[in-house]
Amino acid sequence: MPTEPVAVLTGVLKSYQMDAVTVPVLQGIDLLVRPGHFTVLLGPSGSGKTTLLNLVGGIDRADQGEVVVAGRSIAAMSDDELSDFRAENIGFIFQNFNLIPVLTAFENVEYPLVLAGMAPERRRRRVARLLDAVGLADRADNRPGQLSGGQRQRVAIARALARKPKLVVADEPTANLDSATGDAILNLMRHMQEQYRISFLFSSHDRSLMKAADDLITLRDGVIQGIHRKAVGPDGVEPDPAAAPLDHEPG
């Protein structure tokens, strides 16, 4: 498993303009996301979780500070370079699934591989393996409208993993699901993260998810209140001494 951080944020500031008013959203964020771990951003609505995910995912850019993902500075890339970088290195899971309604489950998972120019037979093998891994091998020919919310999110998870990204960013992916389905999706994401050794960065306002995290980052009003890292990672190896069991990294 890689040892270099999958993402490092240093002195990150982000605000948005609403008419004549500047609204600060992130205020001096310093954060290291460990590779091969399940990291949860926990905070109430308006705490800055989605904005932080957007910066790490390369969807938005910081006003100040530095965001480095998979060893690349987001600020140093042009828009075209950033688009290519996202496609190759980052998978996304959304709370509204964002599946293409006219495509089947198989075709939705396959679509990123088509864009990447992967050979058809190799695409078919990979998509079949992923749908089997998320328990939807028998639903490959169903369109999103023929699937339940939980099944749609399983398709979205498979799609996020299709290109074997270094990082999967998930913005409250259980928010629109009932509690039992949400728990099943959380367990599936955790299983896939451990199986594929891919870093997951997952946002939620549900404190019951604390137990699922390897690393738990709490946010409030755009400031990191604290970072709790498990003493032993999912691979059973002690983390670097710099990642103490309880870190406090104030904003």
XYZ file of C-alpha atoms in Angstrom:
251
model
C 0.000 0.000 0.000
C 1.353 3.496 -0.783
C 2.739 5.516 2.118
C 2.616 9.033 0.666
C -0.419 11.122 1.715
C -3.198 11.004 -0.861
C -4.036 14.650 -0.132
C -2.425 17.495 1.804
C -4.100 20.854 2.444
C -2.047 23.699 3.877
C -3.453 27.043 5.012
C -6.509 26.685 2.785
C -9.028 29.522 2.661
C -12.222 29.538 0.620
C -15.100 32.005 0.461
C -18.042 32.656 -1.849
C -19.550 35.907 -3.013
C -23.279 36.412 -2.464
C -24.209 39.716 -4.079
C -22.153 42.279 -2.147
C -21.403 39.944 0.747
C -18.322 37.709 1.029
C -19.152 34.505 2.918
C -16.141 32.655 4.381
C -16.558 28.875 4.122
C -13.145 27.397 4.975
C -10.776 29.218 7.275
C -7.155 28.102 7.418
C -7.528 24.358 6.790
C -4.456 22.187 7.446
C -5.144 18.520 6.736
C -3.346 15.330 5.706
C -5.414 12.479 4.230
C -3.677 9.135 4.748
C -3.496 6.655 1.865
C -5.573 3.486 1.971
C -7.780 4.733 4.805
C -11.471 5.468 5.314
C -11.597 9.124 6.323
C -14.836 10.730 7.506
C -15.542 14.474 7.543
C -18.100 15.032 10.287
C -19.972 18.268 10.830
C -23.375 19.958 10.694
C -24.839 21.500 7.557
C -22.917 24.636 6.670
C -19.707 23.473 8.321
C -17.768 23.411 5.030
C -17.714 19.651 4.364
C -18.876 19.803 0.744
C -16.572 22.715 -0.061
C -13.628 20.808 1.388
C -14.535 17.727 -0.680
C -14.824 19.886 -3.793
C -11.329 21.278 -3.235
C -9.801 17.845 -2.683
C -11.745 16.474 -5.656
C -10.486 19.244 -7.928
C -14.019 20.496 -8.621
C -13.197 23.892 -7.104
C -10.033 25.811 -6.262
C -8.885 27.411 -3.020
C -8.672 31.202 -2.692
C -5.462 30.873 -0.672
C -3.258 28.053 0.524
C -2.223 24.847 -1.199
C -4.122 21.683 -2.104
C -1.967 18.733 -3.199
C -3.692 15.519 -4.320
C -1.819 12.381 -5.419
C 1.366 14.424 -5.425
C 0.006 17.146 -7.749
C -0.786 20.758 -6.865
C -4.357 21.583 -7.871
C -3.493 25.274 -8.320
C -0.656 24.473 -10.735
C -2.928 22.694 -13.229
C -4.866 24.290 -16.063
C -8.581 23.531 -16.312
C -7.932 20.904 -19.008
C -5.117 19.314 -17.000
C -7.328 19.261 -13.926
C -10.155 17.595 -15.833
C -7.806 14.843 -17.022
C -6.326 14.510 -13.535
C -9.770 14.049 -11.947
C -10.747 11.406 -14.479
C -7.567 9.405 -13.874
C -7.177 9.760 -10.104
C -10.477 10.563 -8.377
C -13.795 8.727 -8.193
C -16.964 10.492 -7.053
C -20.049 9.218 -5.225
C -22.965 11.638 -4.822
C -25.996 11.556 -2.551
C -28.265 11.916 -5.614
C -26.416 9.079 -7.425
C -25.947 11.089 -10.681
C -26.440 8.053 -12.908
C -27.286 8.521 -16.588
C -30.961 7.503 -16.775
C -30.922 6.143 -20.347
C -27.982 3.808 -19.659
C -28.151 0.431 -17.945
C -26.256 -0.266 -14.717
C -23.563 -1.975 -16.783
C -23.301 0.978 -19.173
C -23.155 3.527 -16.332
C -20.194 1.720 -14.787
C -18.616 1.239 -18.208
C -18.936 4.873 -19.279
C -15.731 6.207 -17.602
C -13.810 3.344 -19.209
C -15.214 4.189 -22.635
C -14.036 7.783 -22.173
C -10.620 6.453 -21.145
C -10.361 4.456 -24.377
C -10.107 1.050 -22.717
C -10.434 -1.938 -25.059
C -14.001 -3.365 -25.144
C -13.205 -6.854 -23.851
C -11.138 -5.482 -20.963
C -13.972 -3.042 -20.171
C -16.522 -5.835 -20.057
C -14.409 -7.924 -17.695
C -13.788 -5.047 -15.308
C -17.425 -3.899 -15.228
C -18.649 -7.455 -14.654
C -16.232 -7.854 -11.722
C -17.305 -4.551 -10.158
C -21.037 -5.237 -10.479
C -20.485 -8.654 -8.942
C -18.490 -7.059 -6.107
C -21.347 -4.670 -5.254
C -23.950 -7.434 -5.482
C -25.628 -6.322 -8.710
C -24.473 -8.883 -11.265
C -28.122 -9.810 -11.858
C -29.123 -6.166 -12.398
C -26.581 -5.281 -15.075
C -29.251 -4.687 -17.743
C -31.535 -2.559 -15.557
C -31.728 1.194 -16.012
C -31.609 3.473 -12.925
C -35.407 3.904 -12.973
C -35.729 0.142 -12.444
C -33.466 0.133 -9.381
C -34.028 1.034 -5.743
C -32.123 3.895 -4.115
C -29.678 1.495 -2.491
C -29.102 -0.329 -5.768
C -28.474 2.957 -7.579
C -25.873 3.902 -5.008
C -24.208 0.515 -5.460
C -23.953 1.252 -9.182
C -22.460 4.660 -8.320
C -19.859 3.000 -6.079
C -18.895 0.577 -8.850
C -18.626 3.474 -11.304
C -16.425 5.445 -8.893
C -14.013 2.490 -8.706
C -14.016 1.716 -12.449
C -10.740 3.470 -13.271
C -9.002 2.333 -10.075
C -8.625 5.845 -8.677
C -6.237 6.821 -5.914
C -9.052 8.550 -4.026
C -12.836 8.227 -3.856
C -14.719 11.317 -2.684
C -18.224 10.668 -1.310
C -20.493 13.596 -0.379
C -23.088 12.304 2.101
C -23.865 9.251 -0.065
C -26.291 7.785 2.487
C -28.279 10.989 3.079
C -31.173 10.042 0.746
C -31.424 6.438 1.933
C -33.305 4.852 4.828
C -31.171 3.864 7.807
C -30.956 0.143 6.984
C -30.006 0.797 3.355
C -27.596 3.526 4.454
C -25.865 1.120 6.824
C -25.576 -1.461 4.038
C -24.057 1.128 1.671
C -21.610 2.276 4.344
C -20.540 -1.321 4.969
C -20.150 -1.877 1.226
C -17.964 1.229 0.828
C -15.848 0.117 3.755
C -15.483 -3.366 2.252
C -14.537 -1.986 -1.162
C -12.031 0.402 0.393
C -10.340 -2.453 2.245
C -10.471 -4.824 -0.746
C -9.048 -2.357 -3.271
C -6.873 -0.383 -0.802
C -8.250 2.889 -2.189
C -8.519 5.985 -0.028
C -12.088 7.098 0.738
C -12.969 10.623 1.884
C -16.581 10.601 3.044
C -18.690 13.448 4.458
C -21.598 13.140 6.869
C -23.438 14.953 9.645
C -24.377 11.624 11.296
C -22.265 10.994 14.398
C -23.178 7.295 14.319
C -20.681 6.949 11.451
C -17.758 7.740 13.771
C -17.155 4.044 14.389
C -16.654 3.402 10.670
C -13.781 5.857 10.301
C -10.073 5.167 10.360
C -9.597 8.924 10.551
C -12.327 11.267 11.806
C -12.133 14.983 11.009
C -14.655 17.217 12.748
C -15.567 20.525 11.118
C -17.559 23.475 12.371
C -17.927 26.907 10.794
C -15.165 26.177 8.300
C -12.620 25.285 10.959
C -11.214 21.861 11.838
C -12.102 21.236 15.477
C -10.076 18.056 15.799
C -8.700 14.983 14.043
C -8.897 11.529 15.566
C -6.793 8.824 13.932
C -7.081 5.180 14.906
C -3.890 3.859 16.448
C -3.771 0.977 13.966
C -4.675 1.268 10.297
C -6.848 -1.179 8.338
C -3.735 -3.092 7.292
C -2.773 -3.684 10.930
C 0.309 -1.493 10.666
C 1.071 1.247 13.159
C 0.739 4.656 11.502
C 3.523 7.179 11.196
C 4.325 8.835 14.554
C 3.256 12.161 13.055
C -0.289 10.789 13.026
C -0.853 10.497 16.767
C -4.002 8.730 18.014
C -5.541 12.103 18.789
C -4.424 15.124 16.843
C -5.796 18.578 17.255
C -5.228 20.710 14.204
C -7.029 23.973 14.826
C -8.044 26.066 11.883
